Structure formats: C-alpha cells, structure tokens
Amino acid sequence: MNAFLAIVARDLRLGFGAQGAMLTTLLFFVLAVSLFPLGVGPEPQILARIAPGVIWVAALLAAMLSLDRLFQTDQEDGTLDLLAQAPLPLGLVALAKTLAHWLTTGLPLSLIAPLLAILLQMDGEAIPVLLGALLLGTPSLSLIGAIGAALTLGAKRGAVLVPLLTLPLVIPVLIFGVGAVEAAAYGLSAGPHLLLLGAFLAGALALTPFAIAAAVRLALE
Amino acid sequence: MHALANPARFLRLMTAIRPWAAGVAVLGLGIGLAWGLLYSPPDYQQGETVRIMYIHVPAAWMGMFIYAAMAVASATALIWRHPVAELVAKASAPAGAAFTLICLITGSLWGKPMWGAWWVWDARLTSMLILFFLYLGYIALWEAFDDPARAGRAAAILALVGAINLPIIKFSVDWWNTMHQPASVLTLEGPKIHPDILWPLLITALGAKGYYVWLLTVRVRAEILKRQARILRFAAATDRRAG
C-alpha cells in the first residue's frame, strides 16, 4: 500500500509541477467548450440542448491529451524498468499511475464542468448530475486510455495513435454520461445511467490493470 | 493446434485447403449472387432495392465474424505464444475492415430510397462504424512498430480488449437509438423471411466465408515468407559485418 501511495504521490508532484500537463489540459477543456457557442450561435435554447454532449465530448478529448505521456517519460528515463522490478505487482503500479492521471485530469475537469454548464445555460437541476456523471465516468477514460498509452510505448506517432485506439472503446461512457445529464434535464431519473456508468467503471477497474500490465511488460522486453 | 505453430506445416495445410476454399468462394458467391440479384422475387414493400441485402447482410456477418476470428487468433497468440496465430489475426484485419466498409456503403445506398437519407445515426449503423474504427486502429497499431514481434503482441492485446468491450459498446449504442429492423434470420421461432430470399442469402454468406479462408491462405503465406525474408536479410547483414 505504501508503494502504491508513493507512486501516486510522485506522479502527482510531477503532474502539478511546471512540466505537468494539468493546467494545459484544463485550459484545452475550457477553450474547446467555449468554441461551441461561437460555432453554433448564442441562442440559449440551442446551447442548453447541446450542453451535455459538448461538455462530455470536450472532456473525452481533453482526457486523451496527456495520455501519451503517461508511461513514455518514465520509459525514457528508465523509471519504468525500476517500477517493473518493484515488489508491487505491475498491475497495481499501472493502477497507481492511472489514478494519478485521473487526479490531474479527470478530477479537475469534472470540478470545473459545472461552471461551463452554467455558461451554456444548462438546467440547474442537471448540474449536480453532470458533476456526478463526470466523476463516475472520467476514471474509466483514464483506465481505458492507459491501455492505449501502454500499447503505443515506443511506437511511431504514438501521440496520434492513442486517441485513435482509445476513443472507439470509450463510447459507452459518452452515451451513458450524456444520457444521465439529459434525463435529469427532462425531469427523469438519472439513476439508471449513473448505475451503468458505475458498472462500466467497476468492470474497467477489475480488468484493465491486466491489459495495461501486459502492454507495459511487452514494451520493456 | 500446437502442431500448426510450425510455419512449414502450417504452410502445407494452407496449400491443401486453398483450392477447396477457392471452390466454395467461386460457387457460393457465383450461385448466391446470381440467384439473389437476378432470379429472386422482389420484396412486396421494398421492391427491387431489397437486392442490396444480398451483399449487405453477408458483408455485415463477415465483418463481425472476422473480428471474432481475429480475437480468437489473438488470444491463442498471447496465451500460447503461437507465432502463426498472430499472423492469421494480422491477415484477417484488412479483410474484416473491407467487409465492414462494404456493409456500411451498401447500407447507406439502401438507406437513401428507404429512409430518405444516406446516413442515419441508427444503432446498427453506428456500431458497424465503430467496428470499422476498431479495425483501423488495429491495423494502425501493427504499422506503428518496426519490430514485428512487438507490433504483433501489442495488436493482439488491443484485439482482445476490443473483443471484450465490443458487446458493451453494442448494447450501449442499441439503447441509445434504434431504427434498424430487429434480427430476422436467427430467431427462436426460426427464420422470419421467405425461403426464396433466405437461400440465396445463405449461399452468398457461405461463399463469402470461403473467400475469407482463401484470402487467409494467401495472405498468411505471404506474411510467413516476409518474416523469413526478414530473418535472411538480417543474417546476411550479420555475415557481411563478420566477414
């Protein structure tokens, strides 16, 4: 457990530091969302209608941004070799690094999303649901994205490849995430969608560490 | 299966299968398509446009079947380090992508007269589109590495992750939006379509399977020879440096 927390803490320090991608990712997210009113026009009804989808799609894209660096910098300076030889199973190492990735991208994205939702005239009732859905959904993005990041270690054009491999796989998160917010905006229960998001996260949490570990081990051979 | 891990033995098997697969492909596609496109009755609702289905449905089946075959081959490659299974998966991907693309194109040609639009964001269409993206990602990953051993195992992991996730994507897309007709060939009460339409459909599908197997015998052979050529080239380069 100590080793797990040490890896999380180390990655957080790196993530928040000057070279970290956290601020850039957040800026990209805010900028991408604020381009939509310029693109489709400022009518409040239209903005309120598209707000859940716009925020979710922007969150998906922003989460992809820093993924290619998740293992790459560690592989370049040899840290990954040491981590692979640590007594901690590689799956848990991968989980720790993914958790740190989520804490520096998914979590801040989710926390700033309600502000953007207000700017997009989203219904007040739906905003807490948006926050909840993002908090449940974005960890799945980090987990599945980490598979893509590990698979493309040392690949040509890895940074472009990661979204190409990952985005088709995270479509369920987008569908249920938007579904929850829209249900709440129409006065329906968001519960089923949130439960499905949670189920997806539970499945991803159980299965993805094996795939990530296999891919990392492959890259170190 | 372990016997087939020997590329030479695998090649002999491929050579033995090839004429049979080619026969099934030519006969199945020839008879099925001629029957379906020329001699089967037009549909009472859709008229002559129903004939698009004789290409659309077998292509859709092949698109999904080949992904399943790819996933099984990838699992075999990862679990038993089976060197030929990896090449079977690699050789399958372009064929699967092509069938999926044919399915998408014929579907959109059929959608224009029937639904009045080239493309609708219907669940079935969208899940085929996602399947097409998965194929493209798989092919791109193979191309992204110089070392074929590394590329092969990475692609195998990706194919397996996709295979586990594909049913989930499919269900989520189904709940999201649907307009396509429900399953009508494989149902509990038996096929719901008339034999005059069903038979040419099934024969074409069989021909498409034969074509896929024939394509595998050609492409896997080419992949094996390419690996051998690579090894020989390295050996020659090493000899030259040593000598």
CSV table of C-alpha atoms in Angstrom, one decimal:
chain,number,residue,atom,x,y,z
A,1,MET,CA,0.0,0.0,0.0
A,2,ASN,CA,2.9,2.3,0.9
A,3,ALA,CA,4.5,1.7,-2.5
A,4,PHE,CA,1.2,2.3,-4.2
A,5,LEU,CA,0.7,5.6,-2.5
A,6,ALA,CA,4.3,6.6,-3.1
A,7,ILE,CA,3.8,6.1,-6.9
A,8,VAL,CA,0.6,8.2,-6.8
A,9,ALA,CA,2.3,10.9,-4.8
A,10,ARG,CA,5.3,11.0,-7.1
A,11,ASP,CA,3.1,11.2,-10.2
A,12,LEU,CA,1.0,13.9,-8.6
A,13,ARG,CA,4.1,16.0,-7.8
A,14,LEU,CA,5.2,15.7,-11.4
A,15,GLY,CA,1.7,16.4,-12.7
A,16,PHE,CA,1.2,19.6,-10.7
A,17,GLY,CA,4.7,20.8,-11.3
A,18,ALA,CA,5.8,23.2,-14.0
A,19,GLN,CA,6.2,20.4,-16.6
A,20,GLY,CA,2.9,18.9,-15.7
A,21,ALA,CA,0.1,18.8,-18.2
A,22,MET,CA,-2.7,19.6,-15.7
A,23,LEU,CA,-3.1,23.2,-16.4
A,24,THR,CA,-2.8,22.8,-20.2
A,25,THR,CA,-5.4,20.0,-20.2
A,26,LEU,CA,-7.8,22.2,-18.2
A,27,LEU,CA,-7.3,25.2,-20.5
A,28,PHE,CA,-7.9,23.0,-23.5
A,29,PHE,CA,-11.1,21.7,-22.0
A,30,VAL,CA,-12.4,25.2,-21.2
A,31,LEU,CA,-11.3,26.5,-24.6
A,32,ALA,CA,-12.9,23.6,-26.5
A,33,VAL,CA,-16.2,24.1,-24.8
A,34,SER,CA,-16.2,27.8,-25.3
A,35,LEU,CA,-15.7,27.4,-29.0
A,36,PHE,CA,-19.2,25.8,-29.4
A,37,PRO,CA,-21.3,28.9,-28.7
A,38,LEU,CA,-19.1,30.7,-31.3
A,39,GLY,CA,-19.7,27.9,-33.7
A,40,VAL,CA,-23.4,27.2,-33.3
A,41,GLY,CA,-24.6,30.7,-32.2
A,42,PRO,CA,-25.5,32.1,-28.8
A,43,GLU,CA,-29.3,31.1,-28.6
A,44,PRO,CA,-29.9,29.8,-25.1
A,45,GLN,CA,-32.3,27.0,-26.1
A,46,ILE,CA,-29.8,25.5,-28.5
A,47,LEU,CA,-26.9,25.8,-26.1
A,48,ALA,CA,-28.9,24.2,-23.3
A,49,ARG,CA,-29.9,21.4,-25.7
A,50,ILE,CA,-26.3,20.6,-26.8
A,51,ALA,CA,-24.5,21.4,-23.5
A,52,PRO,CA,-24.3,17.8,-22.0
A,53,GLY,CA,-22.9,16.4,-25.3
A,54,VAL,CA,-20.5,19.3,-25.8
A,55,ILE,CA,-19.1,19.1,-22.2
A,56,TRP,CA,-18.7,15.3,-22.4
A,57,VAL,CA,-17.1,15.3,-25.8
A,58,ALA,CA,-14.7,18.0,-24.8
A,59,ALA,CA,-13.9,16.0,-21.6
A,60,LEU,CA,-13.2,12.9,-23.7
A,61,LEU,CA,-10.8,14.8,-26.0
A,62,ALA,CA,-9.1,16.6,-23.1
A,63,ALA,CA,-8.5,13.3,-21.3
A,64,MET,CA,-6.7,12.0,-24.4
A,65,LEU,CA,-4.3,14.9,-24.4
A,66,SER,CA,-1.9,13.9,-21.8
A,67,LEU,CA,-2.3,10.1,-22.1
A,68,ASP,CA,0.6,9.6,-24.4
A,69,ARG,CA,3.0,10.9,-21.7
A,70,LEU,CA,1.6,8.6,-19.0
A,71,PHE,CA,4.3,5.9,-19.4
A,72,GLN,CA,6.5,7.4,-22.0
A,73,THR,CA,8.5,9.8,-19.8
A,74,ASP,CA,9.1,7.0,-17.3
A,75,GLN,CA,10.2,4.7,-20.0
A,76,GLU,CA,12.6,7.3,-21.4
A,77,ASP,CA,14.4,7.9,-18.1
A,78,GLY,CA,14.3,4.3,-17.1
A,79,THR,CA,11.9,4.7,-14.2
A,80,LEU,CA,9.6,2.2,-15.7
A,81,ASP,CA,12.2,-0.5,-15.6
A,82,LEU,CA,12.6,0.0,-11.9
A,83,LEU,CA,8.9,0.1,-11.3
A,84,ALA,CA,8.5,-3.1,-13.2
A,85,GLN,CA,11.0,-4.8,-10.8
A,86,ALA,CA,9.4,-3.4,-7.7
A,87,PRO,CA,7.8,-5.9,-5.3
A,88,LEU,CA,4.4,-4.3,-6.2
A,89,PRO,CA,2.6,-6.2,-9.0
A,90,LEU,CA,2.8,-4.3,-12.2
A,91,GLY,CA,-1.0,-4.2,-12.5
A,92,LEU,CA,-1.0,-2.2,-9.2
A,93,VAL,CA,1.8,0.1,-10.5
A,94,ALA,CA,-0.3,0.7,-13.6
A,95,LEU,CA,-3.4,1.4,-11.4
A,96,ALA,CA,-1.4,3.9,-9.3
A,97,LYS,CA,-0.2,5.8,-12.3
A,98,THR,CA,-3.7,5.8,-13.8
A,99,LEU,CA,-5.1,7.1,-10.5
A,100,ALA,CA,-2.6,9.9,-10.6
A,101,HIS,CA,-3.5,10.6,-14.2
A,102,TRP,CA,-7.2,10.9,-13.2
A,103,LEU,CA,-6.4,13.1,-10.2
A,104,THR,CA,-4.6,15.6,-12.5
A,105,THR,CA,-7.1,15.4,-15.5
A,106,GLY,CA,-10.4,13.8,-14.8
A,107,LEU,CA,-11.0,15.3,-11.4
A,108,PRO,CA,-10.2,18.9,-12.2
A,109,LEU,CA,-12.2,18.6,-15.5
A,110,SER,CA,-15.2,17.4,-13.5
A,111,LEU,CA,-14.9,20.1,-10.9
A,112,ILE,CA,-14.8,22.9,-13.5
A,113,ALA,CA,-17.5,21.5,-15.6
A,114,PRO,CA,-20.5,22.9,-13.6
A,115,LEU,CA,-19.1,26.4,-14.3
A,116,LEU,CA,-19.1,25.7,-18.0
A,117,ALA,CA,-22.6,24.2,-17.7
A,118,ILE,CA,-23.9,27.5,-16.3
A,119,LEU,CA,-22.2,29.3,-19.2
A,120,LEU,CA,-24.0,27.0,-21.6
A,121,GLN,CA,-27.4,27.7,-19.9
A,122,MET,CA,-27.8,24.2,-18.7
A,123,ASP,CA,-30.8,23.5,-16.5
A,124,GLY,CA,-29.9,24.0,-12.8
A,125,GLU,CA,-31.3,20.6,-11.8
A,126,ALA,CA,-29.0,18.8,-14.2
A,127,ILE,CA,-25.7,20.3,-13.0
A,128,PRO,CA,-25.2,18.1,-9.9
A,129,VAL,CA,-26.0,15.1,-12.1
A,130,LEU,CA,-23.4,16.3,-14.6
A,131,LEU,CA,-20.8,16.6,-11.8
A,132,GLY,CA,-21.7,13.1,-10.6
A,133,ALA,CA,-21.6,11.5,-14.0
A,134,LEU,CA,-18.2,13.1,-14.8
A,135,LEU,CA,-16.8,11.9,-11.5
A,136,LEU,CA,-18.0,8.3,-12.3
A,137,GLY,CA,-17.2,8.3,-16.0
A,138,THR,CA,-13.8,10.0,-16.2
A,139,PRO,CA,-11.9,7.3,-14.2
A,140,SER,CA,-13.0,4.8,-16.9
A,141,LEU,CA,-11.5,7.2,-19.5
A,142,SER,CA,-8.1,7.2,-17.7
A,143,LEU,CA,-8.2,3.4,-17.3
A,144,ILE,CA,-9.0,2.5,-20.9
A,145,GLY,CA,-6.8,5.3,-22.1
A,146,ALA,CA,-3.9,3.9,-20.1
A,147,ILE,CA,-4.2,0.7,-22.2
A,148,GLY,CA,-3.8,2.7,-25.3
A,149,ALA,CA,-0.8,4.6,-23.8
A,150,ALA,CA,0.9,1.4,-22.8
A,151,LEU,CA,0.3,-0.3,-26.1
A,152,THR,CA,1.8,2.6,-28.1
A,153,LEU,CA,5.0,2.9,-26.0
A,154,GLY,CA,7.9,3.3,-28.4
A,155,ALA,CA,5.5,3.5,-31.4
A,156,LYS,CA,5.9,5.8,-34.3
A,157,ARG,CA,3.3,8.7,-34.0
A,158,GLY,CA,2.2,7.4,-30.6
A,159,ALA,CA,0.6,10.7,-29.6
A,160,VAL,CA,-1.8,10.4,-32.6
A,161,LEU,CA,-2.3,6.7,-32.2
A,162,VAL,CA,-3.6,6.8,-28.6
A,163,PRO,CA,-6.9,8.7,-29.3
A,164,LEU,CA,-7.4,6.5,-32.4
A,165,LEU,CA,-7.2,3.3,-30.4
A,166,THR,CA,-9.0,4.6,-27.3
A,167,LEU,CA,-11.9,6.8,-28.4
A,168,PRO,CA,-13.9,3.9,-30.0
A,169,LEU,CA,-13.6,2.0,-26.8
A,170,VAL,CA,-14.9,4.7,-24.5
A,171,ILE,CA,-18.1,5.3,-26.4
A,172,PRO,CA,-20.3,3.7,-23.7
A,173,VAL,CA,-19.0,6.3,-21.2
A,174,LEU,CA,-20.0,9.1,-23.5
A,175,ILE,CA,-23.5,7.6,-24.2
A,176,PHE,CA,-24.4,6.9,-20.5
A,177,GLY,CA,-22.8,10.1,-19.3
A,178,VAL,CA,-24.8,12.3,-21.7
A,179,GLY,CA,-27.8,10.1,-21.0
A,180,ALA,CA,-27.7,10.8,-17.3
A,181,VAL,CA,-27.5,14.6,-17.8
A,182,GLU,CA,-30.2,14.7,-20.4
A,183,ALA,CA,-32.5,12.5,-18.3
A,184,ALA,CA,-32.1,15.0,-15.4
A,185,ALA,CA,-32.7,17.9,-17.7
A,186,TYR,CA,-36.0,16.4,-18.8
A,187,GLY,CA,-37.0,15.7,-15.2
A,188,LEU,CA,-36.5,12.0,-15.5
A,189,SER,CA,-34.4,9.8,-13.1
A,190,ALA,CA,-30.7,9.8,-13.9
A,191,GLY,CA,-30.2,6.8,-11.7
A,192,PRO,CA,-30.1,4.0,-14.4
A,193,HIS,CA,-27.5,5.9,-16.4
A,194,LEU,CA,-25.4,6.6,-13.4
A,195,LEU,CA,-25.6,2.9,-12.3
A,196,LEU,CA,-24.4,1.8,-15.8
A,197,LEU,CA,-21.5,4.3,-15.6
A,198,GLY,CA,-20.6,2.8,-12.3
A,199,ALA,CA,-20.9,-0.7,-13.7
A,200,PHE,CA,-18.6,0.2,-16.5
A,201,LEU,CA,-16.1,1.7,-14.1
A,202,ALA,CA,-16.2,-1.4,-11.9
A,203,GLY,CA,-15.6,-3.6,-14.9
A,204,ALA,CA,-12.8,-1.4,-16.1
A,205,LEU,CA,-11.2,-1.2,-12.7
A,206,ALA,CA,-11.1,-5.0,-12.5
A,207,LEU,CA,-10.0,-5.9,-16.0
A,208,THR,CA,-7.9,-3.0,-17.4
A,209,PRO,CA,-4.9,-3.4,-15.0
A,210,PHE,CA,-4.1,-6.8,-16.5
A,211,ALA,CA,-4.2,-5.4,-20.0
A,212,ILE,CA,-2.1,-2.3,-19.0
A,213,ALA,CA,0.5,-4.5,-17.2
A,214,ALA,CA,0.7,-6.9,-20.2
A,215,ALA,CA,1.3,-4.0,-22.5
A,216,VAL,CA,3.9,-2.3,-20.3
A,217,ARG,CA,5.8,-5.6,-19.8
A,218,LEU,CA,5.8,-6.0,-23.6
A,219,ALA,CA,7.3,-2.6,-24.0
A,220,LEU,CA,10.1,-3.3,-21.6
A,221,GLU,CA,11.2,-6.6,-23.2
B,1,MET,CA,-3.2,-26.5,-32.6
B,2,HIS,CA,0.4,-26.7,-31.4
B,3,ALA,CA,1.3,-28.7,-34.5
B,4,LEU,CA,0.3,-25.7,-36.5
B,5,ALA,CA,2.8,-23.5,-34.7
B,6,ASN,CA,5.3,-24.8,-37.1
B,7,PRO,CA,5.2,-22.4,-40.1
B,8,ALA,CA,6.2,-25.0,-42.6
B,9,ARG,CA,3.5,-27.4,-41.5
B,10,PHE,CA,1.0,-24.6,-41.5
B,11,LEU,CA,2.0,-23.6,-45.0
B,12,ARG,CA,1.4,-27.2,-46.2
B,13,LEU,CA,-2.1,-27.2,-44.6
B,14,MET,CA,-2.8,-23.8,-46.2
B,15,THR,CA,-1.7,-25.1,-49.7
B,16,ALA,CA,-4.0,-28.1,-49.2
B,17,ILE,CA,-7.0,-26.0,-48.2
B,18,ARG,CA,-6.6,-23.3,-50.8
B,19,PRO,CA,-8.3,-25.0,-53.9
B,20,TRP,CA,-11.3,-26.1,-51.7
B,21,ALA,CA,-11.7,-22.6,-50.3
B,22,ALA,CA,-11.5,-21.1,-53.7
B,23,GLY,CA,-14.1,-23.5,-55.0
B,24,VAL,CA,-16.5,-22.7,-52.2
B,25,ALA,CA,-15.9,-19.0,-52.8
B,26,VAL,CA,-16.5,-19.1,-56.5
B,27,LEU,CA,-19.5,-21.4,-56.3
B,28,GLY,CA,-21.1,-19.7,-53.3
B,29,LEU,CA,-20.6,-16.2,-54.4
B,30,GLY,CA,-21.5,-17.0,-58.1
B,31,ILE,CA,-24.7,-19.0,-57.4
B,32,GLY,CA,-25.8,-16.9,-54.4
B,33,LEU,CA,-25.3,-13.5,-56.0
B,34,ALA,CA,-26.8,-14.6,-59.4
B,35,TRP,CA,-29.8,-16.1,-57.6
B,36,GLY,CA,-30.2,-13.2,-55.3
B,37,LEU,CA,-29.6,-10.4,-57.8
B,38,LEU,CA,-31.3,-11.8,-60.9
B,39,TYR,CA,-33.8,-14.6,-60.1
B,40,SER,CA,-35.1,-14.0,-56.6
B,41,PRO,CA,-38.5,-12.3,-56.3
B,42,PRO,CA,-38.6,-8.5,-55.4
B,43,ASP,CA,-39.9,-7.6,-51.9
B,44,TYR,CA,-43.6,-6.7,-51.7
B,45,GLN,CA,-42.7,-3.5,-49.8
B,46,GLN,CA,-39.1,-2.6,-50.9
B,47,GLY,CA,-39.4,-3.7,-54.5
B,48,GLU,CA,-36.0,-4.2,-56.3
B,49,THR,CA,-34.0,-2.4,-53.6
B,50,VAL,CA,-34.2,-5.5,-51.5
B,51,ARG,CA,-31.4,-7.0,-53.7
B,52,ILE,CA,-28.9,-4.8,-52.0
B,53,MET,CA,-29.4,-7.0,-49.0
B,54,TYR,CA,-27.7,-10.0,-50.7
B,55,ILE,CA,-24.5,-8.1,-50.5
B,56,HIS,CA,-25.2,-6.0,-47.4
B,57,VAL,CA,-26.1,-8.8,-45.0
B,58,PRO,CA,-23.3,-11.3,-45.8
B,59,ALA,CA,-20.8,-8.4,-45.6
B,60,ALA,CA,-22.2,-7.4,-42.2
B,61,TRP,CA,-21.9,-11.1,-41.0
B,62,MET,CA,-18.4,-11.3,-42.3
B,63,GLY,CA,-17.4,-8.0,-40.6
B,64,MET,CA,-18.4,-9.4,-37.2
B,65,PHE,CA,-17.3,-13.0,-37.9
B,66,ILE,CA,-13.8,-11.8,-38.9
B,67,TYR,CA,-13.4,-9.7,-35.7
B,68,ALA,CA,-14.4,-12.8,-33.6
B,69,ALA,CA,-11.8,-14.9,-35.6
B,70,MET,CA,-9.2,-12.2,-35.0
B,71,ALA,CA,-9.9,-12.1,-31.3
B,72,VAL,CA,-9.6,-16.0,-31.0
B,73,ALA,CA,-6.4,-15.9,-33.0
B,74,SER,CA,-5.0,-13.1,-30.8
B,75,ALA,CA,-5.9,-14.9,-27.6
B,76,THR,CA,-4.1,-18.0,-29.0
B,77,ALA,CA,-1.1,-15.9,-29.9
B,78,LEU,CA,-0.9,-14.3,-26.4
B,79,ILE,CA,-1.6,-17.4,-24.3
B,80,TRP,CA,0.4,-20.0,-26.2
B,81,ARG,CA,2.9,-17.6,-27.9
B,82,HIS,CA,1.6,-19.2,-31.1
B,83,PRO,CA,3.6,-17.4,-33.8
B,84,VAL,CA,1.3,-18.2,-36.7
B,85,ALA,CA,-1.9,-17.2,-34.9
B,86,GLU,CA,-0.6,-13.7,-34.7
B,87,LEU,CA,-0.2,-13.7,-38.5
B,88,VAL,CA,-3.7,-15.1,-39.0
B,89,ALA,CA,-5.0,-12.2,-37.0
B,90,LYS,CA,-2.9,-9.7,-38.9
B,91,ALA,CA,-4.0,-11.2,-42.3
B,92,SER,CA,-7.7,-11.1,-41.2
B,93,ALA,CA,-7.8,-7.4,-40.3
B,94,PRO,CA,-7.9,-5.8,-43.8
B,95,ALA,CA,-10.5,-8.3,-45.0
B,96,GLY,CA,-12.7,-7.5,-42.0
B,97,ALA,CA,-12.3,-3.8,-42.5
B,98,ALA,CA,-13.2,-4.2,-46.2
B,99,PHE,CA,-16.3,-6.3,-45.5
B,100,THR,CA,-17.4,-3.8,-42.8
B,101,LEU,CA,-16.9,-0.9,-45.3
B,102,ILE,CA,-18.9,-2.8,-47.9
B,103,CYS,CA,-21.6,-3.3,-45.3
B,104,LEU,CA,-21.6,0.5,-44.5
B,105,ILE,CA,-21.7,1.6,-48.1
B,106,THR,CA,-24.4,-0.8,-49.3
B,107,GLY,CA,-26.4,0.1,-46.1
B,108,SER,CA,-26.2,3.8,-47.0
B,109,LEU,CA,-27.2,3.1,-50.7
B,110,TRP,CA,-30.2,1.2,-49.4
B,111,GLY,CA,-31.0,3.8,-46.8
B,112,LYS,CA,-31.4,6.6,-49.3
B,113,PRO,CA,-34.5,5.2,-51.1
B,114,MET,CA,-35.9,3.5,-47.9
B,115,TRP,CA,-35.3,6.0,-45.1
B,116,GLY,CA,-34.7,9.1,-47.3
B,117,ALA,CA,-31.2,9.7,-46.1
B,118,TRP,CA,-27.7,8.4,-46.9
B,119,TRP,CA,-26.9,8.0,-43.3
B,120,VAL,CA,-28.9,7.9,-40.1
B,121,TRP,CA,-27.5,7.6,-36.7
B,122,ASP,CA,-29.1,4.3,-36.0
B,123,ALA,CA,-27.7,1.9,-33.5
B,124,ARG,CA,-26.8,-0.9,-36.0
B,125,LEU,CA,-25.1,1.5,-38.4
B,126,THR,CA,-23.3,3.2,-35.6
B,127,SER,CA,-22.0,0.0,-34.1
B,128,MET,CA,-20.7,-1.1,-37.5
B,129,LEU,CA,-19.0,2.2,-37.9
B,130,ILE,CA,-17.3,1.7,-34.6
B,131,LEU,CA,-16.3,-1.8,-35.6
B,132,PHE,CA,-14.7,-0.3,-38.7
B,133,PHE,CA,-12.8,2.2,-36.5
B,134,LEU,CA,-11.6,-0.7,-34.3
B,135,TYR,CA,-10.3,-2.5,-37.4
B,136,LEU,CA,-8.5,0.7,-38.5
B,137,GLY,CA,-6.9,1.2,-35.0
B,138,TYR,CA,-5.7,-2.5,-35.1
B,139,ILE,CA,-4.1,-2.1,-38.5
B,140,ALA,CA,-2.6,1.3,-37.5
B,141,LEU,CA,-1.0,-0.3,-34.4
B,142,TRP,CA,0.6,-3.1,-36.5
B,143,GLU,CA,2.1,-0.4,-38.7
B,144,ALA,CA,3.4,1.7,-35.8
B,145,PHE,CA,6.3,-0.5,-34.8
B,146,ASP,CA,9.4,-1.5,-36.7
B,147,ASP,CA,9.8,-4.7,-34.8
B,148,PRO,CA,7.1,-7.2,-35.9
B,149,ALA,CA,7.2,-9.2,-32.7
B,150,ARG,CA,6.4,-6.1,-30.6
B,151,ALA,CA,3.7,-5.0,-33.0
B,152,GLY,CA,2.1,-8.4,-33.1
B,153,ARG,CA,1.7,-8.8,-29.3
B,154,ALA,CA,0.6,-5.2,-28.9
B,155,ALA,CA,-2.0,-5.6,-31.6
B,156,ALA,CA,-3.1,-8.9,-30.0
B,157,ILE,CA,-3.7,-7.2,-26.7
B,158,LEU,CA,-5.7,-4.4,-28.5
B,159,ALA,CA,-7.8,-7.0,-30.4
B,160,LEU,CA,-8.7,-8.7,-27.1
B,161,VAL,CA,-9.6,-5.5,-25.3
B,162,GLY,CA,-11.8,-4.6,-28.2
B,163,ALA,CA,-13.4,-8.0,-28.2
B,164,ILE,CA,-14.4,-7.7,-24.5
B,165,ASN,CA,-15.6,-4.2,-25.0
B,166,LEU,CA,-17.5,-4.7,-28.2
B,167,PRO,CA,-20.6,-6.2,-26.7
B,168,ILE,CA,-20.8,-3.4,-24.2
B,169,ILE,CA,-20.4,-0.8,-27.0
B,170,LYS,CA,-23.1,-2.6,-29.0
B,171,PHE,CA,-25.6,-2.7,-26.1
B,172,SER,CA,-24.9,0.9,-25.2
B,173,VAL,CA,-25.5,2.0,-28.8
B,174,ASP,CA,-28.6,-0.1,-29.0
B,175,TRP,CA,-30.2,1.6,-26.0
B,176,TRP,CA,-29.0,5.0,-27.3
B,177,ASN,CA,-31.0,5.0,-30.6
B,178,THR,CA,-32.5,2.4,-32.9
B,179,MET,CA,-34.4,2.3,-36.2
B,180,HIS,CA,-32.9,-0.8,-37.9
B,181,GLN,CA,-35.1,-3.8,-38.2
B,182,PRO,CA,-34.6,-6.4,-35.4
B,183,ALA,CA,-33.0,-9.8,-36.1
B,184,SER,CA,-34.9,-11.8,-38.6
B,185,VAL,CA,-32.8,-14.7,-39.6
B,186,LEU,CA,-31.6,-16.2,-36.3
B,187,THR,CA,-34.7,-16.0,-34.1
B,188,LEU,CA,-36.1,-18.5,-31.6
B,189,GLU,CA,-39.2,-19.2,-33.9
B,190,GLY,CA,-37.0,-19.9,-36.9
B,191,PRO,CA,-36.2,-17.6,-39.8
B,192,LYS,CA,-38.9,-14.9,-40.4
B,193,ILE,CA,-38.0,-14.4,-44.1
B,194,HIS,CA,-39.2,-16.4,-47.1
B,195,PRO,CA,-37.0,-19.3,-48.4
B,196,ASP,CA,-36.8,-17.7,-51.8
B,197,ILE,CA,-34.9,-14.8,-50.2
B,198,LEU,CA,-33.2,-16.8,-47.4
B,199,TRP,CA,-31.5,-19.4,-49.6
B,200,PRO,CA,-29.5,-17.1,-51.9
B,201,LEU,CA,-28.6,-15.1,-48.8
B,202,LEU,CA,-27.2,-18.1,-47.0
B,203,ILE,CA,-25.3,-19.4,-50.1
B,204,THR,CA,-23.7,-15.9,-50.6
B,205,ALA,CA,-22.7,-15.9,-47.0
B,206,LEU,CA,-21.1,-19.3,-47.4
B,207,GLY,CA,-19.3,-18.1,-50.5
B,208,ALA,CA,-18.0,-15.1,-48.5
B,209,LYS,CA,-16.7,-17.4,-45.8
B,210,GLY,CA,-14.9,-19.4,-48.5
B,211,TYR,CA,-13.4,-16.2,-49.9
B,212,TYR,CA,-12.2,-15.2,-46.5
B,213,VAL,CA,-10.5,-18.6,-45.9
B,214,TRP,CA,-8.9,-18.5,-49.4
B,215,LEU,CA,-7.7,-14.9,-48.7
B,216,LEU,CA,-6.1,-16.2,-45.4
B,217,THR,CA,-4.3,-19.0,-47.2
B,218,VAL,CA,-2.7,-16.4,-49.5
B,219,ARG,CA,-2.1,-13.6,-47.0
B,220,VAL,CA,-0.7,-15.8,-44.1
B,221,ARG,CA,1.6,-17.5,-46.6
B,222,ALA,CA,2.8,-14.0,-47.7
B,223,GLU,CA,3.3,-12.9,-44.1
B,224,ILE,CA,5.3,-16.1,-43.2
B,225,LEU,CA,7.5,-15.6,-46.3
B,226,LYS,CA,8.0,-12.0,-45.4
B,227,ARG,CA,9.2,-12.9,-41.9
B,228,GLN,CA,11.6,-15.5,-43.4
B,229,ALA,CA,12.9,-12.9,-45.8
B,230,ARG,CA,13.5,-10.5,-43.0
B,231,ILE,CA,15.4,-13.1,-41.0
B,232,LEU,CA,17.5,-14.0,-44.0
B,233,ARG,CA,18.3,-10.3,-44.6
B,234,PHE,CA,19.4,-9.9,-41.0
B,235,ALA,CA,21.6,-13.0,-41.2
B,236,ALA,CA,23.2,-11.8,-44.5
B,237,ALA,CA,23.9,-8.4,-42.9
B,238,THR,CA,25.5,-10.0,-39.9
B,239,ASP,CA,27.6,-12.3,-42.1
B,240,ARG,CA,28.8,-9.4,-44.1
B,241,ARG,CA,29.9,-7.5,-41.0
B,242,ALA,CA,31.6,-10.6,-39.5
B,243,GLY,CA,33.3,-11.4,-42.8
